[in-house]
């Protein structure tokens, strides 16, 4: 069972790892981004070593994750192009990874809203714009950046969350600018927004990527929501012996349906049989 954590809780889990593992923030970013890259390369969107990537990086730590992923993909021999929203007013870890990227021989372009994003020759776009760092709708250059990602027509893989999407959810505003991801690889825990149908058109398929945060500390945060997984359900099902009788595993009485409305009864009966009732 997975804890579902909002942005504040995830920041607390990151801070706990930095203080108690201990690990430098820059090294934690490296670990998280490399975990993202590994999962990305196992995705059906990546068709062999010739797959080329366009990586769109915002100015914060989500953008820093994108820079680490760009360097990793480059070192593995994949064609990579990086476009950064900013290169001056950026987070400390972004700045450090920008230097590492340049030292690796890669020179990111700076986003020009008038020109958009040149996706020629690219197969997959990585959205490393803003992740869980957004608390209000995108506007100005940030909104143009997200719109330019969508306009490329490439399949988009978002780092942690699609850009423009608040981790806590709520409801999309009319005309709100959001990156429309084909795949979202979210760090360590699901975010509330990923479980809300209103946001599903933008999240695409999503998957949790473990990054080695302290599970006991995460449990201590007292998440208000949890996500059941298949192993959780399997543990609830009794193991049957080879010669068990159907009556050895209890009986079920279903009171369901009405004339002309048997759908619920059929579904409930099938579920009852599948769950193992006698």
XYZ file of N, CA and C in Angstrom:
834
model
N 0.848 -1.184 0.000
C 0.000 0.000 0.000
C 0.889 1.242 0.000
N 0.617 2.145 -0.903
C 1.444 3.339 -1.057
C 0.798 4.546 -0.394
N 1.610 5.316 0.343
C 1.137 6.591 0.857
C 1.005 7.577 -0.298
N -0.053 8.362 -0.288
C -0.267 9.403 -1.298
C 0.106 10.728 -0.642
N 1.146 11.388 -1.154
C 1.696 12.572 -0.497
C 1.601 13.803 -1.381
N 1.281 14.937 -0.755
C 1.269 16.203 -1.487
C 2.680 16.791 -1.521
N 2.802 17.976 -2.101
C 4.124 18.570 -2.301
C 4.826 18.863 -0.974
N 4.087 19.354 0.026
C 4.705 19.675 1.317
C 5.266 18.420 1.982
N 4.505 17.335 1.935
C 4.965 16.087 2.545
C 6.183 15.537 1.815
N 6.204 15.656 0.495
C 7.364 15.183 -0.260
C 8.604 16.014 0.060
N 8.418 17.318 0.240
C 9.559 18.158 0.625
C 10.091 17.737 1.998
N 9.179 17.385 2.904
C 9.600 16.926 4.226
C 10.380 15.617 4.124
N 9.940 14.715 3.247
C 10.643 13.439 3.063
C 12.025 13.665 2.455
N 12.117 14.589 1.507
C 13.421 14.939 0.928
C 14.347 15.507 2.002
N 13.815 16.444 2.794
C 14.620 17.093 3.831
C 15.093 16.077 4.868
N 14.227 15.129 5.200
C 14.605 14.091 6.164
C 15.759 13.250 5.616
N 15.677 12.888 4.333
C 16.755 12.104 3.724
C 18.067 12.879 3.734
N 18.000 14.160 3.385
C 19.208 14.991 3.345
C 19.848 15.089 4.731
N 19.004 15.217 5.762
C 19.520 15.412 7.115
C 19.951 14.113 7.788
N 19.241 13.013 7.528
C 19.457 11.807 8.316
C 20.105 10.654 7.564
N 20.134 10.707 6.222
C 20.769 9.577 5.529
C 22.268 9.526 5.802
N 23.020 10.563 5.811
C 22.716 11.859 5.193
C 23.153 11.822 3.732
N 22.621 12.781 2.963
C 22.982 12.884 1.558
C 22.848 14.340 1.141
N 23.753 14.815 0.336
C 23.665 16.192 -0.150
C 22.475 16.322 -1.089
N 21.867 17.489 -1.084
C 20.724 17.739 -1.966
C 21.077 17.453 -3.419
N 22.278 17.842 -3.815
C 22.716 17.626 -5.196
C 22.821 16.134 -5.517
N 23.284 15.348 -4.540
C 23.405 13.903 -4.753
C 22.036 13.231 -4.773
N 21.104 13.748 -3.967
C 19.742 13.211 -3.997
C 19.092 13.483 -5.347
N 19.340 14.667 -5.897
C 18.828 14.982 -7.236
C 19.418 14.022 -8.265
N 20.707 13.751 -8.156
C 21.368 12.820 -9.077
C 20.710 11.440 -8.997
N 20.466 10.992 -7.778
C 19.861 9.667 -7.584
C 18.452 9.608 -8.156
N 17.664 10.649 -7.880
C 16.284 10.673 -8.368
C 16.238 10.730 -9.889
N 17.057 11.597 -10.465
C 17.035 11.755 -11.919
C 17.542 10.503 -12.625
N 18.521 9.824 -12.041
C 19.003 8.586 -12.648
C 17.952 7.483 -12.562
N 17.181 7.478 -11.461
C 16.073 6.522 -11.360
C 15.025 6.817 -12.429
N 14.742 8.097 -12.636
C 13.811 8.499 -13.700
C 14.318 8.025 -15.058
N 15.594 8.263 -15.328
C 16.161 7.901 -16.629
C 16.099 6.397 -16.863
N 16.396 5.625 -15.828
C 16.324 4.175 -15.962
C 14.925 3.704 -16.314
N 13.919 4.283 -15.651
C 12.528 3.911 -15.939
C 12.122 4.391 -17.324
N 12.578 5.573 -17.697
C 12.289 6.106 -19.028
C 12.778 5.160 -20.116
N 13.984 4.650 -19.959
C 14.575 3.799 -20.989
C 13.901 2.434 -21.070
N 13.136 2.069 -20.040
C 12.350 0.831 -20.094
C 10.963 1.058 -20.681
N 10.648 2.307 -20.973
C 9.331 2.647 -21.506
C 9.208 2.245 -22.971
N 8.007 1.839 -23.405
C 7.794 1.535 -24.828
C 8.008 2.744 -25.736
N 8.033 3.946 -25.164
C 8.258 5.140 -25.976
C 9.684 5.210 -26.505
N 10.583 4.498 -25.852
C 11.989 4.504 -26.266
C 12.244 3.284 -27.138
N 12.488 3.528 -28.402
C 12.672 2.452 -29.378
C 14.153 2.295 -29.733
N 14.919 1.784 -28.793
C 16.318 1.502 -29.070
C 17.235 2.699 -28.890
N 18.518 2.462 -29.165
C 19.557 3.459 -28.902
C 19.466 4.672 -29.809
N 18.720 4.575 -30.899
C 18.610 5.715 -31.802
C 17.559 6.721 -31.403
N 16.805 6.457 -30.332
C 15.776 7.395 -29.875
C 16.422 8.717 -29.475
N 15.879 9.817 -29.971
C 16.444 11.135 -29.649
C 15.489 11.898 -28.744
N 16.062 12.677 -27.844
C 15.286 13.339 -26.800
C 15.419 14.856 -26.875
N 14.295 15.524 -26.651
C 14.267 16.965 -26.417
C 13.863 17.148 -24.968
N 14.706 17.797 -24.177
C 14.450 17.945 -22.743
C 14.216 19.412 -22.430
N 13.011 19.705 -21.934
C 12.616 21.074 -21.604
C 12.729 21.265 -20.098
N 13.615 22.156 -19.662
C 13.944 22.309 -18.249
C 13.499 23.660 -17.706
N 12.743 23.635 -16.621
C 12.407 24.848 -15.903
C 13.571 25.288 -15.035
N 13.415 26.396 -14.282
C 14.546 26.971 -13.550
C 14.783 26.391 -12.161
N 13.889 25.514 -11.703
C 14.018 24.980 -10.353
C 14.611 23.583 -10.326
N 14.311 22.855 -9.239
C 14.900 21.532 -9.085
C 14.315 20.503 -10.041
N 13.086 20.700 -10.503
C 12.555 19.806 -11.530
C 13.373 19.949 -12.807
N 13.726 21.183 -13.131
C 14.614 21.416 -14.262
C 15.986 20.817 -14.030
N 16.456 20.865 -12.770
C 17.727 20.227 -12.440
C 17.684 18.730 -12.689
N 16.550 18.101 -12.346
C 16.376 16.676 -12.660
C 16.523 16.444 -14.162
N 15.946 17.347 -14.945
C 16.041 17.228 -16.394
C 17.471 17.339 -16.893
N 18.257 18.228 -16.281
C 19.664 18.379 -16.675
C 20.465 17.118 -16.366
N 20.199 16.523 -15.195
C 20.887 15.274 -14.845
C 20.512 14.175 -15.832
N 19.225 14.081 -16.145
C 18.772 13.067 -17.101
C 19.403 13.291 -18.473
N 19.505 14.550 -18.877
C 20.131 14.870 -20.168
C 21.580 14.400 -20.199
N 22.301 14.670 -19.125
C 23.712 14.254 -19.062
C 23.825 12.728 -19.091
N 22.945 12.064 -18.348
C 22.968 10.604 -18.306
C 22.667 9.995 -19.677
N 21.644 10.517 -20.342
C 21.292 10.007 -21.674
C 22.418 10.260 -22.675
N 23.026 11.450 -22.568
C 24.147 11.797 -23.455
C 25.309 10.828 -23.255
N 25.608 10.521 -21.998
C 26.713 9.610 -21.703
C 26.424 8.187 -22.167
N 25.139 7.846 -22.267
C 24.748 6.519 -22.755
C 24.694 6.464 -24.282
N 24.931 7.599 -24.929
C 24.988 7.621 -26.381
C 23.718 8.032 -27.089
N 22.710 8.476 -26.343
C 21.464 8.918 -26.975
C 21.600 10.354 -27.469
N 21.034 10.673 -28.618
C 21.007 12.073 -29.065
C 20.089 12.890 -28.148
N 20.602 13.993 -27.621
C 19.847 14.805 -26.657
C 19.985 16.281 -26.998
N 18.865 16.988 -26.935
C 18.869 18.440 -27.078
C 18.178 19.016 -25.842
N 18.754 20.043 -25.238
C 18.210 20.635 -24.015
C 17.821 22.082 -24.260
N 16.614 22.435 -23.819
C 16.160 23.827 -23.860
C 15.765 24.224 -22.444
N 16.350 25.302 -21.943
C 16.071 25.776 -20.590
C 15.232 27.049 -20.639
N 14.270 27.136 -19.734
C 13.455 28.343 -19.653
C 14.305 29.524 -19.206
N 15.198 29.286 -18.252
C 16.108 30.311 -17.730
C 17.469 29.667 -17.478
N 18.520 30.458 -17.499
C 19.832 29.962 -17.078
C 20.477 30.905 -16.058
N 19.798 31.971 -15.709
C 20.342 32.940 -14.754
C 19.650 32.816 -13.396
N 18.337 33.038 -13.356
C 17.591 32.984 -12.089
C 17.116 31.549 -11.869
N 17.995 30.730 -11.317
C 17.706 29.308 -11.165
C 18.049 28.846 -9.752
N 17.586 27.644 -9.397
C 17.906 27.097 -8.082
C 19.389 26.729 -8.018
N 19.884 26.578 -6.806
C 21.306 26.274 -6.607
C 21.683 24.944 -7.258
N 20.835 23.928 -7.085
C 21.147 22.622 -7.660
C 21.025 22.637 -9.183
N 20.115 23.449 -9.716
C 20.030 23.608 -11.171
C 21.339 24.190 -11.693
N 21.820 25.235 -11.034
C 23.054 25.896 -11.470
C 24.231 24.928 -11.464
N 24.317 24.106 -10.407
C 25.414 23.140 -10.319
C 25.339 22.117 -11.449
N 24.129 21.664 -11.757
C 23.993 20.666 -12.818
C 24.110 21.276 -14.210
N 23.822 22.556 -14.331
C 24.057 23.231 -15.606
C 25.556 23.247 -15.911
N 26.369 23.508 -14.883
C 27.827 23.484 -15.068
C 28.296 22.076 -15.450
N 27.755 21.064 -14.777
C 28.134 19.684 -15.087
C 27.752 19.326 -16.525
N 26.606 19.814 -16.955
C 26.159 19.534 -18.321
C 27.102 20.179 -19.332
N 27.471 21.426 -19.063
C 28.401 22.120 -19.964
C 29.767 21.453 -19.958
N 30.196 20.984 -18.783
C 31.479 20.282 -18.699
C 31.454 18.981 -19.499
N 30.246 18.414 -19.665
C 30.100 17.180 -20.451
C 30.006 17.466 -21.944
N 30.112 18.748 -22.302
C 30.108 19.119 -23.714
C 28.750 19.436 -24.294
N 27.746 19.647 -23.431
C 26.400 19.955 -23.912
C 26.071 21.411 -23.603
N 25.563 22.122 -24.583
C 25.210 23.530 -24.414
C 23.705 23.696 -24.602
N 22.964 23.893 -23.516
C 21.515 24.051 -23.649
C 21.148 25.372 -24.304
N 20.070 25.360 -25.044
C 19.522 26.583 -25.612
C 18.616 27.245 -24.580
N 18.422 28.548 -24.713
C 17.479 29.274 -23.858
C 16.186 29.455 -24.638
N 15.077 29.185 -23.988
C 13.773 29.218 -24.645
C 13.428 30.610 -25.151
N 12.993 30.665 -26.398
C 12.513 31.899 -27.022
C 11.020 31.724 -27.291
N 10.151 32.442 -26.562
C 8.704 32.267 -26.748
C 8.242 32.514 -28.177
N 8.929 33.387 -28.887
C 8.527 33.678 -30.268
C 8.869 32.528 -31.215
N 9.929 31.806 -30.912
C 10.362 30.710 -31.788
C 9.766 29.370 -31.391
N 9.343 29.242 -30.128
C 8.829 27.963 -29.656
C 9.946 26.958 -29.452
N 9.618 25.678 -29.538
C 10.601 24.615 -29.363
C 10.814 23.898 -30.691
N 12.058 23.809 -31.098
C 12.396 23.098 -32.329
C 12.534 21.612 -32.005
N 11.548 20.831 -32.434
C 11.537 19.400 -32.131
C 11.980 18.557 -33.310
N 12.518 19.183 -34.345
C 12.911 18.434 -35.539
C 13.962 17.382 -35.192
N 13.738 16.167 -35.660
C 14.674 15.085 -35.420
C 14.556 14.433 -34.061
N 13.620 14.896 -33.231
C 13.460 14.334 -31.887
C 12.285 13.355 -31.851
N 12.383 12.371 -30.977
C 11.347 11.342 -30.860
C 10.511 11.470 -29.596
N 11.120 11.923 -28.513
C 10.450 12.003 -27.213
C 10.816 13.326 -26.557
N 9.822 13.973 -25.937
C 10.075 15.203 -25.182
C 9.967 14.896 -23.692
N 10.958 15.303 -22.941
C 10.924 15.166 -21.487
C 10.553 16.512 -20.886
N 9.451 16.517 -20.164
C 8.957 17.719 -19.499
C 9.546 17.780 -18.097
N 10.598 18.574 -17.927
C 11.212 18.805 -16.621
C 11.023 20.271 -16.257
N 9.794 20.733 -16.434
C 9.518 22.152 -16.249
C 9.385 22.576 -14.798
N 8.351 22.041 -14.122
C 8.050 22.572 -12.792
C 7.701 21.505 -11.761
N 7.300 20.312 -12.179
C 7.027 19.241 -11.228
C 6.015 19.622 -10.171
N 6.350 19.334 -8.901
C 5.438 19.628 -7.790
C 5.634 21.031 -7.236
N 6.443 21.846 -7.894
C 6.742 23.182 -7.370
C 5.718 24.239 -7.712
N 4.610 23.859 -8.360
C 3.614 24.833 -8.805
C 2.488 24.962 -7.785
N 2.143 26.189 -7.427
C 1.020 26.428 -6.514
C -0.070 27.279 -7.152
N 0.146 27.740 -8.382
C -0.840 28.570 -9.075
C -0.706 28.306 -10.571
N -1.706 28.667 -11.358
C -1.635 28.418 -12.805
C -0.429 29.103 -13.442
N 0.119 28.463 -14.471
C 1.242 29.042 -15.205
C 0.805 30.290 -15.950
N 1.721 31.238 -16.060
C 1.444 32.458 -16.818
C 2.749 32.976 -17.415
N 2.637 33.910 -18.336
C 3.815 34.525 -18.940
C 4.695 33.522 -19.668
N 6.018 33.663 -19.498
C 6.974 32.783 -20.177
C 6.776 31.321 -19.786
N 6.429 31.080 -18.525
C 6.227 29.703 -18.075
C 5.075 29.046 -18.826
N 3.984 29.784 -19.006
C 2.843 29.254 -19.759
C 3.223 29.019 -21.217
N 3.979 29.948 -21.793
C 4.428 29.785 -23.182
C 5.312 28.551 -23.330
N 6.125 28.286 -22.312
C 7.010 27.120 -22.316
C 6.184 25.834 -22.371
N 5.164 25.758 -21.517
C 4.304 24.570 -21.494
C 3.537 24.417 -22.803
N 3.015 25.518 -23.323
C 2.280 25.465 -24.591
C 3.190 25.018 -25.732
N 4.441 25.464 -25.691
C 5.391 25.070 -26.735
C 5.692 23.572 -26.675
N 5.741 23.012 -25.468
C 5.939 21.563 -25.353
C 4.800 20.819 -26.039
N 3.572 21.209 -25.726
C 2.419 20.544 -26.335
C 2.416 20.700 -27.849
N 2.854 21.862 -28.317
C 2.800 22.162 -29.751
C 3.773 21.323 -30.571
N 4.771 20.701 -29.922
C 5.725 19.889 -30.684
C 5.069 18.648 -31.280
N 4.002 18.179 -30.643
C 3.354 16.954 -31.107
C 4.080 15.685 -30.717
N 5.184 15.801 -29.982
C 5.939 14.624 -29.552
C 5.259 13.962 -28.354
N 5.452 12.654 -28.171
C 5.016 12.039 -26.915
C 5.829 12.632 -25.773
N 5.138 13.032 -24.711
C 5.788 13.739 -23.603
C 5.855 12.840 -22.373
N 7.029 12.786 -21.766
C 7.217 12.105 -20.489
C 7.520 13.172 -19.447
N 6.672 13.270 -18.428
C 6.845 14.314 -17.414
C 7.618 13.788 -16.210
N 8.491 14.642 -15.690
C 9.260 14.328 -14.494
C 8.442 14.714 -13.266
N 8.018 13.742 -12.495
C 7.251 13.900 -11.256
C 5.788 14.263 -11.518
N 5.526 15.398 -12.170
C 4.167 15.784 -12.564
C 4.237 16.601 -13.847
N 3.196 16.557 -14.674
C 3.165 17.438 -15.842
C 3.231 18.904 -15.416
N 3.960 19.705 -16.149
C 4.122 21.115 -15.794
C 2.781 21.833 -15.784
N 2.584 22.614 -14.722
C 1.346 23.355 -14.554
C 0.351 22.676 -13.652
N 0.618 21.441 -13.255
C -0.320 20.659 -12.456
C 0.045 20.746 -10.975
N -0.884 21.174 -10.119
C -0.601 21.241 -8.685
C -0.689 19.861 -8.059
N 0.257 19.518 -7.191
C 0.289 18.175 -6.614
C -0.959 17.861 -5.807
N -1.540 18.895 -5.174
C -2.686 18.664 -4.294
C -3.985 18.446 -5.044
N -4.024 18.780 -6.323
C -5.211 18.478 -7.117
C -6.150 19.636 -7.307
N -7.212 19.709 -6.478
C -8.304 20.661 -6.693
C -8.959 20.362 -8.036
N -9.321 21.373 -8.803
C -9.988 21.187 -10.094
C -9.329 22.087 -11.122
N -9.100 21.599 -12.346
C -8.492 22.466 -13.365
C -9.355 23.687 -13.641
N -8.706 24.828 -13.785
C -9.430 26.044 -14.131
C -9.637 26.116 -15.638
N -10.708 26.757 -16.050
C -10.977 26.908 -17.475
C -9.816 27.657 -18.139
N -9.277 27.100 -19.194
C -8.174 27.730 -19.908
C -6.817 27.566 -19.256
N -6.740 26.771 -18.178
C -5.460 26.594 -17.492
C -4.456 25.893 -18.408
N -3.228 26.398 -18.433
C -2.187 25.831 -19.292
C -1.516 24.671 -18.567
N -1.532 23.507 -19.206
C -0.949 22.300 -18.636
C -0.245 21.510 -19.729
N 0.870 20.910 -19.389
C 1.513 19.986 -20.318
C 0.696 18.699 -20.360
N 0.468 18.196 -21.562
C -0.306 16.961 -21.738
C 0.682 15.805 -21.930
N 0.902 15.052 -20.864
C 1.893 13.977 -20.886
C 1.297 12.676 -21.414
N 2.124 11.910 -22.082
C 1.769 10.535 -22.438
C 2.089 9.602 -21.261
N 3.153 9.966 -20.519
C 3.615 9.167 -19.388
C 4.141 10.107 -18.316
N 3.745 9.862 -17.065
C 4.251 10.628 -15.927
C 4.989 9.674 -15.000
N 6.257 9.964 -14.742
C 7.058 9.163 -13.819
C 7.237 9.977 -12.546
N 6.502 9.602 -11.514
C 6.450 10.407 -10.292
C 7.342 9.792 -9.218
N 7.999 10.633 -8.429
C 9.011 10.171 -7.486
C 8.413 9.641 -6.185
N 8.812 8.441 -5.805
C 8.623 7.823 -4.498
C 7.178 7.490 -4.131
N 6.266 8.459 -4.244
C 4.873 8.266 -3.836
C 3.926 8.883 -4.860
N 2.719 8.325 -5.013
C 1.723 8.996 -5.856
C 1.347 10.345 -5.248
N 0.982 11.294 -6.093
C 0.499 12.588 -5.640
C -1.032 12.600 -5.764
N -1.734 13.331 -4.891
C -3.205 13.314 -4.931
C -3.783 13.578 -6.313
N -3.173 14.481 -7.056
C -3.711 14.862 -8.357
C -3.732 13.682 -9.332
N -2.831 12.729 -9.154
C -2.766 11.585 -10.063
C -3.956 10.645 -9.896
N -4.678 10.785 -8.798
C -5.813 9.906 -8.522
C -7.150 10.580 -8.805
N -7.121 11.760 -9.406
C -8.352 12.499 -9.692
C -8.648 12.474 -11.185
N -9.871 12.077 -11.525
C -10.229 11.896 -12.933
C -10.167 13.198 -13.718
N -10.383 14.345 -13.041
C -10.378 15.624 -13.756
C -9.028 15.911 -14.418
N -7.967 15.357 -13.837
C -6.621 15.647 -14.343
C -6.078 14.557 -15.258
N -6.813 13.455 -15.384
C -6.326 12.302 -16.146
C -5.936 12.617 -17.593
N -6.643 13.527 -18.296
C -6.232 13.806 -19.681
C -4.818 14.365 -19.802
N -4.281 14.911 -18.719
C -2.940 15.513 -18.772
C -1.855 14.611 -18.182
N -2.231 13.697 -17.297
C -1.207 12.857 -16.665
C -0.823 11.669 -17.534
N -1.729 11.224 -18.423
C -1.461 10.022 -19.195
C -1.321 8.823 -18.269
N -0.561 7.839 -18.711
C -0.258 6.711 -17.827
C 0.798 7.179 -16.827
N 0.688 6.743 -15.592
C 1.683 7.177 -14.618
C 2.237 5.988 -13.842
N 3.443 6.187 -13.340
C 4.121 5.129 -12.594
C 4.983 5.752 -11.510
N 5.032 5.091 -10.362
C 5.869 5.561 -9.258
C 7.300 5.067 -9.460
N 8.263 5.977 -9.282
C 9.688 5.643 -9.386
C 10.318 5.789 -7.999
N 10.696 4.701 -7.341
C 11.334 4.806 -6.022
C 12.685 5.519 -6.128
N 12.958 6.383 -5.150
C 14.244 7.094 -5.148
C 14.978 6.933 -3.818
N 14.572 5.942 -3.028
C 15.319 5.607 -1.825
C 15.062 6.481 -0.621
N 13.897 7.133 -0.550
C 13.571 7.913 0.643
C 13.160 6.975 1.778
N 13.250 7.468 3.011
C 13.006 6.668 4.211
C 11.522 6.295 4.314
N 11.224 4.996 4.132
C 9.831 4.546 4.146
C 9.192 4.721 5.520
N 9.957 4.477 6.584
C 9.384 4.616 7.924
C 9.032 6.071 8.209
N 9.862 6.998 7.748
C 9.536 8.412 7.936
C 8.299 8.782 7.132
N 8.204 8.271 5.914
C 7.031 8.559 5.081
C 5.765 8.059 5.760
N 5.826 6.858 6.363
C 4.647 6.344 7.075
C 4.300 7.217 8.269
N 5.321 7.793 8.901
C 5.073 8.632 10.082
C 4.385 9.949 9.735
N 4.369 10.320 8.468
C 3.736 11.576 8.059
C 2.217 11.508 8.141
N 1.683 10.296 8.278
C 0.237 10.148 8.438
C -0.553 10.564 7.217
N -0.219 9.993 6.078
C -0.927 10.329 4.837
C -2.422 10.092 4.987
N -3.209 11.002 4.445
C -4.668 10.885 4.519
C -5.219 9.952 3.453
N -4.427 9.685 2.415
C -4.851 8.792 1.348
C -3.799 7.718 1.129
N -4.266 6.538 0.769
C -3.370 5.434 0.448
C -3.858 4.757 -0.824
N -2.927 4.185 -1.558
C -3.259 3.500 -2.804
C -2.988 2.012 -2.652
N -4.056 1.210 -2.778
C -3.908 -0.238 -2.721
C -3.233 -0.738 -3.989
N -2.341 -1.713 -3.812
C -1.691 -2.355 -4.943
C -2.085 -3.829 -4.973
N -1.805 -4.481 -6.087
C -2.200 -5.875 -6.253
C -1.669 -6.779 -5.142
N -0.402 -6.638 -4.699
C 0.066 -7.495 -3.597
C -0.748 -7.312 -2.317
N -1.263 -6.092 -2.068
C -2.098 -5.868 -0.885
C -3.368 -6.706 -0.957
N -3.970 -6.786 -2.141
C -5.195 -7.557 -2.312
C -4.904 -9.046 -2.224
N -3.803 -9.479 -2.822
C -3.465 -10.907 -2.807
C -3.284 -11.428 -1.389
N -2.758 -10.594 -0.505
C -2.547 -11.031 0.877
C -3.862 -11.280 1.602
N -4.948 -10.687 1.118
C -6.252 -10.860 1.757
C -6.952 -12.146 1.328
N -6.508 -12.738 0.234
C -7.170 -13.930 -0.292
C -6.613 -15.175 0.389
N -7.491 -16.034 0.946
C -7.003 -17.252 1.610
C -6.427 -18.233 0.597
N -5.399 -18.939 1.024
C -4.804 -19.943 0.148
C -5.674 -21.192 0.152
N -5.984 -21.707 -1.010
C -6.854 -22.879 -1.122
C -6.019 -24.156 -1.247
N -6.498 -25.190 -0.579
C -5.859 -26.485 -0.711
C -6.331 -27.198 -1.968
N -5.568 -28.198 -2.385
C -5.882 -28.899 -3.631
C -7.218 -29.626 -3.566
N -7.655 -30.042 -2.348
C -8.889 -30.825 -2.228
C -9.956 -30.086 -1.431
N -9.875 -28.777 -1.366
C -10.877 -27.998 -0.633
C -12.231 -28.091 -1.316
N -13.266 -28.051 -0.487
C -14.647 -27.976 -0.978
C -15.043 -26.508 -1.016
N -15.958 -26.167 -1.920
C -16.352 -24.760 -2.034
C -16.912 -24.202 -0.728
N -17.499 -25.072 0.080
C -18.063 -24.599 1.341
C -17.042 -24.361 2.424
N -15.789 -24.762 2.175
C -14.745 -24.567 3.182
C -14.311 -23.114 3.307
N -14.762 -22.292 2.407
C -14.284 -20.906 2.389
C -15.423 -19.907 2.533
N -16.413 -20.289 3.324
C -17.480 -19.354 3.637
C -18.581 -19.339 2.600
N -19.626 -18.606 2.915
C -20.767 -18.460 2.025
C -21.094 -16.977 1.896
N -21.666 -16.612 0.785
C -22.025 -15.209 0.565
C -23.483 -15.115 0.133
N -24.187 -14.139 0.673
C -25.558 -13.848 0.265
C -25.559 -12.479 -0.396
N -26.003 -12.427 -1.637
C -26.059 -11.166 -2.366
C -27.506 -10.719 -2.499
N -27.781 -9.501 -2.093
C -29.084 -8.878 -2.303
C -28.855 -7.726 -3.263
N -29.167 -7.949 -4.532
C -28.819 -6.935 -5.526
C -29.739 -7.039 -6.724
N -29.836 -5.941 -7.448
C -30.556 -5.936 -8.715
C -32.053 -5.755 -8.541
N -32.708 -5.492 -9.647
C -34.161 -5.349 -9.715
C -34.569 -5.706 -11.134
N -35.853 -5.853 -11.378
C -36.306 -6.212 -12.715
C -35.787 -5.190 -13.732
N -35.095 -5.698 -14.740
C -34.540 -4.819 -15.761
C -33.243 -4.140 -15.367
N -32.767 -4.415 -14.156
C -31.529 -3.788 -13.678
C -30.644 -4.842 -13.012
N -30.166 -5.735 -13.832
C -29.406 -6.860 -13.290
C -27.897 -6.647 -13.378
N -27.474 -5.533 -13.964
C -26.043 -5.314 -14.151
C -25.261 -5.348 -12.854
N -25.761 -4.658 -11.830
C -25.060 -4.620 -10.547
C -24.985 -6.006 -9.928
N -26.061 -6.787 -10.076
C -26.068 -8.138 -9.522
C -25.034 -9.018 -10.213
N -24.930 -8.898 -11.534
C -23.956 -9.693 -12.283
C -22.537 -9.327 -11.862
N -22.256 -8.025 -11.774
C -20.914 -7.589 -11.385
C -20.569 -8.047 -9.974
N -21.523 -7.917 -9.050
C -21.276 -8.317 -7.668
C -21.053 -9.822 -7.571
N -21.818 -10.596 -8.341
C -21.664 -12.051 -8.317
C -20.296 -12.463 -8.847
N -19.896 -11.860 -9.950
C -18.574 -12.178 -10.503
C -17.466 -11.838 -9.509
N -17.589 -10.676 -8.861
C -16.580 -10.275 -7.879
C -16.546 -11.247 -6.713
N -17.724 -11.711 -6.308
C -17.817 -12.649 -5.192
C -17.121 -13.968 -5.536
N -17.384 -14.463 -6.745
C -16.753 -15.710 -7.180
C -15.241 -15.543 -7.277
N -14.804 -14.423 -7.862
C -13.369 -14.195 -8.032
C -12.654 -14.037 -6.687
N -13.365 -13.510 -5.696
C -12.732 -13.283 -4.392
C -12.605 -14.561 -3.582
N -13.319 -15.625 -3.996
C -13.121 -16.916 -3.346
C -14.214 -17.348 -2.405
N -15.351 -16.662 -2.394
C -16.452 -17.096 -1.529
C -16.991 -18.437 -2.012
N -17.504 -19.277 -1.063
C -18.010 -20.594 -1.434
C -19.320 -20.530 -2.186
